[in-house]
Amino acid sequence: DGGITQSPKYLFRKEGQNVTLSCEQNLNHDAMYWYRQDPGQGLRLIYYSQIVNDFQKGDIAEGYSVSREKKESFPLTVTSAQKNPTAFYLCATSSQGNSNQPQHFGDGTRLSIL
Amino acid sequence: AQSVTQPDIHITVSEGASLELRCNYSYGATPYLFWYVQSPGQGLQLLLKYFSGDTLVQGIKGFEAEFKRSQSSFNLRKPSVHWSDAAEYFCAVGLLDSNYQLIWGAGTKLIIKP
């Protein structure tokens, strides 16, 4: 979606390093989500935020952290505690945090271990 | 537990042939239903959605899907595929008793034979 920008497109992490993935949206959506995608699996929810200054853990939050200081931005930090971070990370938004709202996706960040 | 099953990991179809991708869900009520498409290295794009009413829904790119309550299914169809339809397709359900959660299928990769 043109309204959701994820950066960088590719990211490499060294052992013991924290890295931060950026997600910015100009859709004026309230809700934002981070998913992890591994080959042969569906999307797994890491964190989600329904409003500014509030966020909740998803199914696989261990080793990750987020912040939601602005409506437009929802950065994801992959910490050194995440022992298997190699994956494709997708940021999504929806107009409201309801399960009947379609989610709109960025183009993803591919994270690899050096 | 709620789940979404896409039984086919890969499907190969000749260009111009018809297509049906299967999706079954396990949930105690009729959920909100979505189909998304993902091109390699990209984010997901919404193809269509079903909330209520007519069980045959039309989407973008010539796709349609039919909801069958008795079979807990929401299969995606296209009368004639084009090479540009080669991608991965994901079925997702939104739960009525959740204010955010989508449950995702593992995806079906569509391969088009010339």
mmCIF file with all atom_site columns, C-alpha atoms in Angstrom, chain B:
data_model
loop_
_atom_site.group_PDB
_atom_site.id
_atom_site.type_symbol
_atom_site.label_atom_id
_atom_site.label_alt_id
_atom_site.label_comp_id
_atom_site.label_asym_id
_atom_site.label_entity_id
_atom_site.label_seq_id
_atom_site.pdbx_PDB_ins_code
_atom_site.Cartn_x
_atom_site.Cartn_y
_atom_site.Cartn_z
_atom_site.occupancy
_atom_site.B_iso_or_equiv
_atom_site.pdbx_formal_charge
_atom_site.auth_seq_id
_atom_site.auth_comp_id
_atom_site.auth_asym_id
_atom_site.auth_atom_id
_atom_site.pdbx_PDB_model_num
ATOM 1   C CA . ALA B 1 1   ? -9.194  -23.456 19.226  1.00 0.00 ? 1   ALA B CA 1
ATOM 2   C CA . GLN B 1 2   ? -9.902  -21.271 16.255  1.00 0.00 ? 2   GLN B CA 1
ATOM 3   C CA . SER B 1 3   ? -7.960  -22.138 13.127  1.00 0.00 ? 3   SER B CA 1
ATOM 4   C CA . VAL B 1 4   ? -7.775  -21.571 9.403   1.00 0.00 ? 4   VAL B CA 1
ATOM 5   C CA . THR B 1 5   ? -6.716  -24.317 7.028   1.00 0.00 ? 5   THR B CA 1
ATOM 6   C CA . GLN B 1 6   ? -5.541  -23.923 3.486   1.00 0.00 ? 6   GLN B CA 1
ATOM 7   C CA . PRO B 1 7   ? -5.057  -27.557 2.456   1.00 0.00 ? 7   PRO B CA 1
ATOM 8   C CA . ASP B 1 8   ? -2.952  -26.909 -0.629  1.00 0.00 ? 8   ASP B CA 1
ATOM 9   C CA . ILE B 1 9   ? 0.589   -25.618 -0.122  1.00 0.00 ? 9   ILE B CA 1
ATOM 10  C CA . HIS B 1 10  ? 1.137   -25.319 -3.874  1.00 0.00 ? 10  HIS B CA 1
ATOM 11  C CA . ILE B 1 11  ? -1.220  -25.360 -6.834  1.00 0.00 ? 11  ILE B CA 1
ATOM 12  C CA . THR B 1 12  ? -0.137  -25.409 -10.479 1.00 0.00 ? 12  THR B CA 1
ATOM 13  C CA . VAL B 1 13  ? -2.594  -24.217 -13.104 1.00 0.00 ? 13  VAL B CA 1
ATOM 14  C CA . SER B 1 14  ? -2.225  -23.622 -16.816 1.00 0.00 ? 14  SER B CA 1
ATOM 15  C CA . GLU B 1 15  ? -2.701  -20.088 -18.045 1.00 0.00 ? 15  GLU B CA 1
ATOM 16  C CA . GLY B 1 16  ? -6.307  -19.599 -19.075 1.00 0.00 ? 16  GLY B CA 1
ATOM 17  C CA . ALA B 1 17  ? -7.581  -22.424 -16.876 1.00 0.00 ? 17  ALA B CA 1
ATOM 18  C CA . SER B 1 18  ? -9.941  -21.965 -13.961 1.00 0.00 ? 18  SER B CA 1
ATOM 19  C CA . LEU B 1 19  ? -8.747  -21.775 -10.378 1.00 0.00 ? 19  LEU B CA 1
ATOM 20  C CA . GLU B 1 20  ? -10.141 -22.685 -6.989  1.00 0.00 ? 20  GLU B CA 1
ATOM 21  C CA . LEU B 1 21  ? -8.198  -22.192 -3.757  1.00 0.00 ? 21  LEU B CA 1
ATOM 22  C CA . ARG B 1 22  ? -9.609  -23.780 -0.663  1.00 0.00 ? 22  ARG B CA 1
ATOM 23  C CA . CYS B 1 23  ? -10.016 -22.287 2.801   1.00 0.00 ? 23  CYS B CA 1
ATOM 24  C CA . ASN B 1 24  ? -11.683 -23.902 5.801   1.00 0.00 ? 24  ASN B CA 1
ATOM 25  C CA . TYR B 1 25  ? -12.042 -22.445 9.260   1.00 0.00 ? 25  TYR B CA 1
ATOM 26  C CA . SER B 1 26  ? -12.826 -23.715 12.698  1.00 0.00 ? 26  SER B CA 1
ATOM 27  C CA . TYR B 1 27  ? -14.903 -21.305 14.773  1.00 0.00 ? 27  TYR B CA 1
ATOM 28  C CA . GLY B 1 28  ? -18.193 -21.428 16.652  1.00 0.00 ? 28  GLY B CA 1
ATOM 29  C CA . ALA B 1 29  ? -19.870 -18.684 14.638  1.00 0.00 ? 29  ALA B CA 1
ATOM 30  C CA . THR B 1 30  ? -19.626 -17.134 11.201  1.00 0.00 ? 30  THR B CA 1
ATOM 31  C CA . PRO B 1 31  ? -16.483 -15.017 11.290  1.00 0.00 ? 31  PRO B CA 1
ATOM 32  C CA . TYR B 1 32  ? -15.441 -12.164 9.086   1.00 0.00 ? 32  TYR B CA 1
ATOM 33  C CA . LEU B 1 33  ? -13.632 -13.664 6.084   1.00 0.00 ? 33  LEU B CA 1
ATOM 34  C CA . PHE B 1 34  ? -10.836 -12.263 3.951   1.00 0.00 ? 34  PHE B CA 1
ATOM 35  C CA . TRP B 1 35  ? -8.613  -13.289 1.050   1.00 0.00 ? 35  TRP B CA 1
ATOM 36  C CA . TYR B 1 36  ? -5.270  -11.586 0.482   1.00 0.00 ? 36  TYR B CA 1
ATOM 37  C CA . VAL B 1 37  ? -2.633  -11.947 -2.223  1.00 0.00 ? 37  VAL B CA 1
ATOM 38  C CA . GLN B 1 38  ? 1.125   -11.534 -1.802  1.00 0.00 ? 38  GLN B CA 1
ATOM 39  C CA . SER B 1 39  ? 3.577   -11.155 -4.663  1.00 0.00 ? 39  SER B CA 1
ATOM 40  C CA . PRO B 1 40  ? 7.195   -12.196 -3.941  1.00 0.00 ? 40  PRO B CA 1
ATOM 41  C CA . GLY B 1 41  ? 8.967   -9.791  -1.604  1.00 0.00 ? 41  GLY B CA 1
ATOM 42  C CA . GLN B 1 42  ? 5.875   -7.625  -1.212  1.00 0.00 ? 42  GLN B CA 1
ATOM 43  C CA . GLY B 1 43  ? 3.211   -6.968  1.361   1.00 0.00 ? 43  GLY B CA 1
ATOM 44  C CA . LEU B 1 44  ? -0.302  -8.375  1.230   1.00 0.00 ? 44  LEU B CA 1
ATOM 45  C CA . GLN B 1 45  ? -3.149  -6.893  -0.783  1.00 0.00 ? 45  GLN B CA 1
ATOM 46  C CA . LEU B 1 46  ? -6.817  -7.427  0.048   1.00 0.00 ? 46  LEU B CA 1
ATOM 47  C CA . LEU B 1 47  ? -8.686  -9.298  -2.709  1.00 0.00 ? 47  LEU B CA 1
ATOM 48  C CA . LEU B 1 48  ? -12.123 -9.505  -1.121  1.00 0.00 ? 48  LEU B CA 1
ATOM 49  C CA . LYS B 1 49  ? -14.009 -9.830  2.145   1.00 0.00 ? 49  LYS B CA 1
ATOM 50  C CA . TYR B 1 50  ? -17.243 -11.339 3.457   1.00 0.00 ? 50  TYR B CA 1
ATOM 51  C CA . PHE B 1 51  ? -19.175 -10.141 6.481   1.00 0.00 ? 51  PHE B CA 1
ATOM 52  C CA . SER B 1 52  ? -22.800 -11.086 5.808   1.00 0.00 ? 52  SER B CA 1
ATOM 53  C CA . GLY B 1 53  ? -25.457 -11.215 3.108   1.00 0.00 ? 53  GLY B CA 1
ATOM 54  C CA . ASP B 1 54  ? -24.888 -12.657 -0.358  1.00 0.00 ? 54  ASP B CA 1
ATOM 55  C CA . THR B 1 55  ? -22.571 -15.630 0.035   1.00 0.00 ? 55  THR B CA 1
ATOM 56  C CA . LEU B 1 56  ? -20.866 -15.013 -3.322  1.00 0.00 ? 56  LEU B CA 1
ATOM 57  C CA . VAL B 1 57  ? -18.590 -11.997 -3.135  1.00 0.00 ? 57  VAL B CA 1
ATOM 58  C CA . GLN B 1 58  ? -16.725 -10.311 -5.924  1.00 0.00 ? 58  GLN B CA 1
ATOM 59  C CA . GLY B 1 59  ? -13.245 -8.922  -5.494  1.00 0.00 ? 59  GLY B CA 1
ATOM 60  C CA . ILE B 1 60  ? -10.517 -7.233  -7.418  1.00 0.00 ? 60  ILE B CA 1
ATOM 61  C CA . LYS B 1 61  ? -8.572  -8.723  -10.329 1.00 0.00 ? 61  LYS B CA 1
ATOM 62  C CA . GLY B 1 62  ? -11.500 -10.906 -11.387 1.00 0.00 ? 62  GLY B CA 1
ATOM 63  C CA . PHE B 1 63  ? -11.557 -13.036 -8.238  1.00 0.00 ? 63  PHE B CA 1
ATOM 64  C CA . GLU B 1 64  ? -14.647 -14.179 -6.397  1.00 0.00 ? 64  GLU B CA 1
ATOM 65  C CA . ALA B 1 65  ? -15.228 -16.274 -3.290  1.00 0.00 ? 65  ALA B CA 1
ATOM 66  C CA . GLU B 1 66  ? -18.146 -18.257 -1.972  1.00 0.00 ? 66  GLU B CA 1
ATOM 67  C CA . PHE B 1 67  ? -19.000 -18.675 1.689   1.00 0.00 ? 67  PHE B CA 1
ATOM 68  C CA . LYS B 1 68  ? -20.562 -22.025 2.588   1.00 0.00 ? 68  LYS B CA 1
ATOM 69  C CA . ARG B 1 69  ? -21.712 -22.120 6.180   1.00 0.00 ? 69  ARG B CA 1
ATOM 70  C CA . SER B 1 70  ? -22.395 -25.851 6.206   1.00 0.00 ? 70  SER B CA 1
ATOM 71  C CA . GLN B 1 71  ? -18.824 -26.569 5.158   1.00 0.00 ? 71  GLN B CA 1
ATOM 72  C CA . SER B 1 72  ? -17.145 -23.722 7.106   1.00 0.00 ? 72  SER B CA 1
ATOM 73  C CA . SER B 1 73  ? -15.452 -22.825 3.859   1.00 0.00 ? 73  SER B CA 1
ATOM 74  C CA . PHE B 1 74  ? -14.610 -19.694 1.917   1.00 0.00 ? 74  PHE B CA 1
ATOM 75  C CA . ASN B 1 75  ? -13.054 -20.819 -1.353  1.00 0.00 ? 75  ASN B CA 1
ATOM 76  C CA . LEU B 1 76  ? -11.498 -18.395 -3.801  1.00 0.00 ? 76  LEU B CA 1
ATOM 77  C CA . ARG B 1 77  ? -12.146 -18.773 -7.523  1.00 0.00 ? 77  ARG B CA 1
ATOM 78  C CA . LYS B 1 78  ? -11.179 -17.261 -10.823 1.00 0.00 ? 78  LYS B CA 1
ATOM 79  C CA . PRO B 1 79  ? -12.582 -18.398 -14.194 1.00 0.00 ? 79  PRO B CA 1
ATOM 80  C CA . SER B 1 80  ? -9.388  -17.875 -16.188 1.00 0.00 ? 80  SER B CA 1
ATOM 81  C CA . VAL B 1 81  ? -5.966  -17.259 -14.658 1.00 0.00 ? 81  VAL B CA 1
ATOM 82  C CA . HIS B 1 82  ? -3.279  -15.035 -16.104 1.00 0.00 ? 82  HIS B CA 1
ATOM 83  C CA . TRP B 1 83  ? 0.470   -15.386 -15.623 1.00 0.00 ? 83  TRP B CA 1
ATOM 84  C CA . SER B 1 84  ? 0.358   -12.272 -13.429 1.00 0.00 ? 84  SER B CA 1
ATOM 85  C CA . ASP B 1 85  ? -1.791  -14.174 -10.916 1.00 0.00 ? 85  ASP B CA 1
ATOM 86  C CA . ALA B 1 86  ? 1.246   -16.196 -9.827  1.00 0.00 ? 86  ALA B CA 1
ATOM 87  C CA . ALA B 1 87  ? 1.604   -15.301 -6.157  1.00 0.00 ? 87  ALA B CA 1
ATOM 88  C CA . GLU B 1 88  ? 0.816   -16.586 -2.691  1.00 0.00 ? 88  GLU B CA 1
ATOM 89  C CA . TYR B 1 89  ? -2.752  -16.394 -1.452  1.00 0.00 ? 89  TYR B CA 1
ATOM 90  C CA . PHE B 1 90  ? -3.777  -16.143 2.185   1.00 0.00 ? 90  PHE B CA 1
ATOM 91  C CA . CYS B 1 91  ? -7.141  -16.709 3.784   1.00 0.00 ? 91  CYS B CA 1
ATOM 92  C CA . ALA B 1 92  ? -7.845  -14.960 7.088   1.00 0.00 ? 92  ALA B CA 1
ATOM 93  C CA . VAL B 1 93  ? -10.754 -14.859 9.518   1.00 0.00 ? 93  VAL B CA 1
ATOM 94  C CA . GLY B 1 94  ? -11.694 -12.115 11.947  1.00 0.00 ? 94  GLY B CA 1
ATOM 95  C CA . LEU B 1 95  ? -13.263 -13.326 15.156  1.00 0.00 ? 95  LEU B CA 1
ATOM 96  C CA . LEU B 1 96  ? -16.516 -11.788 16.382  1.00 0.00 ? 96  LEU B CA 1
ATOM 97  C CA . ASP B 1 97  ? -15.382 -11.877 20.004  1.00 0.00 ? 97  ASP B CA 1
ATOM 98  C CA . SER B 1 98  ? -12.033 -10.255 19.337  1.00 0.00 ? 98  SER B CA 1
ATOM 99  C CA . ASN B 1 99  ? -11.448 -6.592  18.755  1.00 0.00 ? 99  ASN B CA 1
ATOM 100 C CA . TYR B 1 100 ? -8.299  -7.005  16.752  1.00 0.00 ? 100 TYR B CA 1
ATOM 101 C CA . GLN B 1 101 ? -7.346  -10.523 15.920  1.00 0.00 ? 101 GLN B CA 1
ATOM 102 C CA . LEU B 1 102 ? -7.140  -12.095 12.500  1.00 0.00 ? 102 LEU B CA 1
ATOM 103 C CA . ILE B 1 103 ? -6.355  -15.786 12.245  1.00 0.00 ? 103 ILE B CA 1
ATOM 104 C CA . TRP B 1 104 ? -4.296  -16.563 9.171   1.00 0.00 ? 104 TRP B CA 1
ATOM 105 C CA . GLY B 1 105 ? -4.003  -19.624 6.985   1.00 0.00 ? 105 GLY B CA 1
ATOM 106 C CA . ALA B 1 106 ? -0.533  -20.819 5.995   1.00 0.00 ? 106 ALA B CA 1
ATOM 107 C CA . GLY B 1 107 ? -1.012  -19.719 2.397   1.00 0.00 ? 107 GLY B CA 1
ATOM 108 C CA . THR B 1 108 ? -1.259  -21.378 -1.009  1.00 0.00 ? 108 THR B CA 1
ATOM 109 C CA . LYS B 1 109 ? 1.380   -20.681 -3.621  1.00 0.00 ? 109 LYS B CA 1
ATOM 110 C CA . LEU B 1 110 ? -0.077  -20.444 -7.118  1.00 0.00 ? 110 LEU B CA 1
ATOM 111 C CA . ILE B 1 111 ? 2.172   -21.441 -9.996  1.00 0.00 ? 111 ILE B CA 1
ATOM 112 C CA . ILE B 1 112 ? 1.050   -20.693 -13.560 1.00 0.00 ? 112 ILE B CA 1
ATOM 113 C CA . LYS B 1 113 ? 2.139   -22.948 -16.419 1.00 0.00 ? 113 LYS B CA 1
ATOM 114 C CA . PRO B 1 114 ? 2.485   -21.202 -19.773 1.00 0.00 ? 114 PRO B CA 1
#
